[in-house]
C-alpha cells in the first residue's frame, strides 16, 4: 500500500529532530520514489559549517547522482516550505511533487513551484509548526542567517 502524505512527512520530521538534537536547524527532508524512501537529509548549516546543505539539498546530496527518470517519479518531502535555493533544486531536477509540513513560520517558493507545474501539498502539520516556532524563538540570529536575512 502506498504511503500517505502524512506517513511520508514522518520521515522528514525524524530528520529534523535528529538535526536539532545535534544543535542544528530543525528542517528535514525525504526523497520518495515509487513508494520507497530513497534518501533522507536535514539542514546541516551548523554541523558542517555549510552554506548550501539545507534539508532538501542535503537530502538530494545523500541520494547521490540519479538519472532524470528517477527524479521524474520522485516526491520531495520537507518539513518547511522550501526556500528559493531548494525551490530551484526541485525545479532543476523536475521533481513533480512536493509535500510540505508547514508554511506558516516561513513561506518559500511554493507559488513559483505551482506556476511551473509542480504538485504542491501543504499539510499544516502542528508538530512542524511547533518545532520551527520553538527554534526561531530560541535562535533568531541563526534562523535569519539560514534564510539570508540580516539581523
Ligand atoms: Zn532551502
Short mmCIF file of C-alpha atoms and ligand atoms in Angstrom, two decimals:
data_model
loop_
_atom_site.label_atom_id
_atom_site.label_comp_id
_atom_site.label_asym_id
_atom_site.label_seq_id
_atom_site.Cartn_x
_atom_site.Cartn_y
_atom_site.Cartn_z
CA UNK A 1 0.00 0.00 0.00
CA UNK A 2 1.29 3.45 -0.85
CA UNK A 3 2.45 5.72 1.93
CA UNK A 4 0.07 8.54 2.82
CA UNK A 5 1.34 12.12 2.67
CA UNK A 6 1.49 12.19 6.48
CA UNK A 7 3.44 8.94 6.60
CA UNK A 8 5.92 10.41 4.13
CA UNK A 9 6.20 13.57 6.21
CA UNK A 10 7.15 11.50 9.26
CA UNK A 11 10.49 10.60 7.63
CA UNK A 12 11.30 14.29 7.19
CA UNK A 13 10.20 15.12 10.74
CA UNK A 14 12.51 12.43 12.14
CA UNK A 15 15.40 14.03 10.23
CA UNK A 16 14.52 17.50 11.52
CA UNK A 17 14.55 16.22 15.10
CA UNK A 18 17.86 14.41 14.58
CA UNK A 19 19.38 17.64 13.28
CA UNK A 20 18.08 19.69 16.19
CA UNK A 21 19.37 17.12 18.67
CA UNK A 22 22.86 17.83 17.32
CA UNK A 23 22.46 21.60 17.70
CA UNK A 24 21.33 22.16 14.11
CA UNK A 25 18.41 23.83 12.44
CA UNK A 26 15.34 21.55 12.63
CA UNK A 27 14.43 21.14 8.98
CA UNK A 28 14.34 17.68 7.46
CA UNK A 29 13.53 16.15 4.09
CA UNK A 30 12.96 12.84 2.36
CA UNK A 31 13.01 11.81 -1.27
CA UNK A 32 10.35 9.22 -2.01
CA UNK A 33 10.40 7.23 -5.23
CA UNK A 34 7.89 4.53 -6.16
CA UNK A 35 6.59 4.44 -2.59
CA UNK A 36 10.03 3.91 -1.05
CA UNK A 37 12.33 6.28 0.81
CA UNK A 38 15.30 6.73 -1.47
CA UNK A 39 17.12 9.20 0.78
CA UNK A 40 16.63 11.48 3.74
CA UNK A 41 18.52 14.52 4.96
CA UNK A 42 18.44 17.52 7.22
CA UNK A 43 19.77 21.03 7.42
CA UNK A 44 23.49 20.88 8.22
CA UNK A 45 24.35 24.56 8.20
CA UNK A 46 25.67 24.41 11.75
CA UNK A 47 27.03 20.85 11.73
CA UNK A 48 29.04 21.22 8.51
CA UNK A 49 29.50 24.99 8.52
CA UNK A 50 27.66 24.76 5.20
CA UNK A 51 26.03 27.47 3.12
CA UNK A 52 24.11 25.02 0.95
CA UNK A 53 23.13 21.97 2.99
CA UNK A 54 19.51 22.80 3.67
CA UNK A 55 17.14 19.92 4.43
CA UNK A 56 16.18 19.41 0.79
CA UNK A 57 19.62 19.92 -0.73
CA UNK A 58 21.24 17.66 1.89
CA UNK A 59 18.65 15.00 1.02
CA UNK A 60 19.42 15.34 -2.69
CA UNK A 61 23.13 15.08 -1.93
CA UNK A 62 22.56 11.96 0.15
CA UNK A 63 20.59 10.45 -2.73
CA UNK A 64 23.66 10.89 -4.92
CA UNK A 65 23.66 11.05 -8.70
CA UNK A 66 20.38 9.88 -10.16
CA UNK A 67 19.11 9.71 -13.73
CA UNK A 68 16.38 12.15 -14.73
CA UNK A 69 13.95 9.24 -15.00
CA UNK A 70 14.17 8.73 -11.22
CA UNK A 71 13.66 12.38 -10.28
CA UNK A 72 10.66 12.44 -12.59
CA UNK A 73 8.96 9.85 -10.37
CA UNK A 74 10.03 11.40 -7.07
CA UNK A 75 8.31 13.31 -4.32
CA UNK A 76 10.33 15.76 -2.24
CA UNK A 77 9.04 15.82 1.33
CA UNK A 78 10.15 18.69 3.53
CA UNK A 79 9.14 19.84 6.99
CA UNK A 80 9.17 23.51 5.93
CA UNK A 81 8.20 25.50 2.85
CA UNK A 82 11.27 25.34 0.56
CA UNK A 83 13.49 28.43 0.24
CA UNK A 84 14.48 29.85 -3.15
CA UNK A 85 17.60 27.66 -3.33
CA UNK A 86 15.71 24.45 -2.61
CA UNK A 87 12.86 25.51 -4.89
CA UNK A 88 15.45 25.86 -7.64
CA UNK A 89 16.89 22.40 -6.95
CA UNK A 90 13.41 20.86 -7.12
CA UNK A 91 12.79 22.56 -10.47
CA UNK A 92 16.23 21.73 -11.83
CA UNK A 93 15.65 18.01 -11.31
CA UNK A 94 12.00 18.23 -12.42
CA UNK A 95 10.67 16.64 -9.25
CA UNK A 96 6.92 16.68 -9.89
CA UNK A 97 5.52 16.61 -6.36
CA UNK A 98 6.39 18.36 -3.09
CA UNK A 99 4.88 17.65 0.32
CA UNK A 100 5.40 20.48 2.82
CA UNK A 101 4.94 20.10 6.57
CA UNK A 102 4.09 23.73 7.16
CA UNK A 103 4.38 27.20 5.64
CA UNK A 104 3.21 29.42 8.47
CA UNK A 105 6.65 30.15 10.01
CA UNK A 106 8.26 30.63 6.57
CA UNK A 107 6.70 30.90 3.13
CA UNK A 108 9.10 29.91 0.39
CA UNK A 109 8.84 29.27 -3.33
CA UNK A 110 5.52 27.43 -3.41
CA UNK A 111 3.77 29.80 -5.78
CA UNK A 112 6.66 29.55 -8.23
CA UNK A 113 6.69 25.75 -7.95
CA UNK A 114 2.96 25.67 -8.77
CA UNK A 115 3.43 28.08 -11.66
CA UNK A 116 5.98 25.61 -13.08
CA UNK A 117 3.54 22.72 -12.83
CA UNK A 118 4.70 21.11 -9.58
CA UNK A 119 2.02 19.49 -7.43
CA UNK A 120 2.49 21.17 -4.02
CA UNK A 121 0.73 19.82 -0.93
CA UNK A 122 0.86 21.69 2.39
CA UNK A 123 -0.11 19.59 5.41
CA UNK A 124 -0.21 22.36 8.08
CA UNK A 125 1.34 19.91 10.50
CA UNK A 126 1.19 21.05 14.14
CA UNK A 127 4.42 19.32 15.12
CA UNK A 128 6.35 21.01 12.29
CA UNK A 129 4.94 24.41 13.23
CA UNK A 130 5.88 23.90 16.88
CA UNK A 131 9.37 22.70 16.00
CA UNK A 132 10.14 25.78 13.89
CA UNK A 133 8.43 28.22 16.27
CA UNK A 134 10.49 26.92 19.18
CA UNK A 135 13.68 27.11 17.12
CA UNK A 136 13.08 30.63 15.77
CA UNK A 137 12.29 31.89 19.29
CA UNK A 138 15.44 30.24 20.69
CA UNK A 139 17.88 31.16 17.91
CA UNK A 140 16.59 34.07 15.82
CA UNK A 141 20.04 35.08 14.51
CA UNK A 142 20.81 31.57 13.30
CA UNK A 143 17.45 31.38 11.57
CA UNK A 144 17.95 34.71 9.79
CA UNK A 145 21.34 33.52 8.61
CA UNK A 146 19.77 30.39 7.14
CA UNK A 147 17.22 32.31 5.10
CA UNK A 148 19.62 35.04 4.02
CA UNK A 149 18.23 37.84 6.16
CA UNK A 150 20.24 40.38 8.15
CA UNK A 151 19.58 40.52 11.88
ZN1 LIG B 1 16.41 25.67 1.36
#
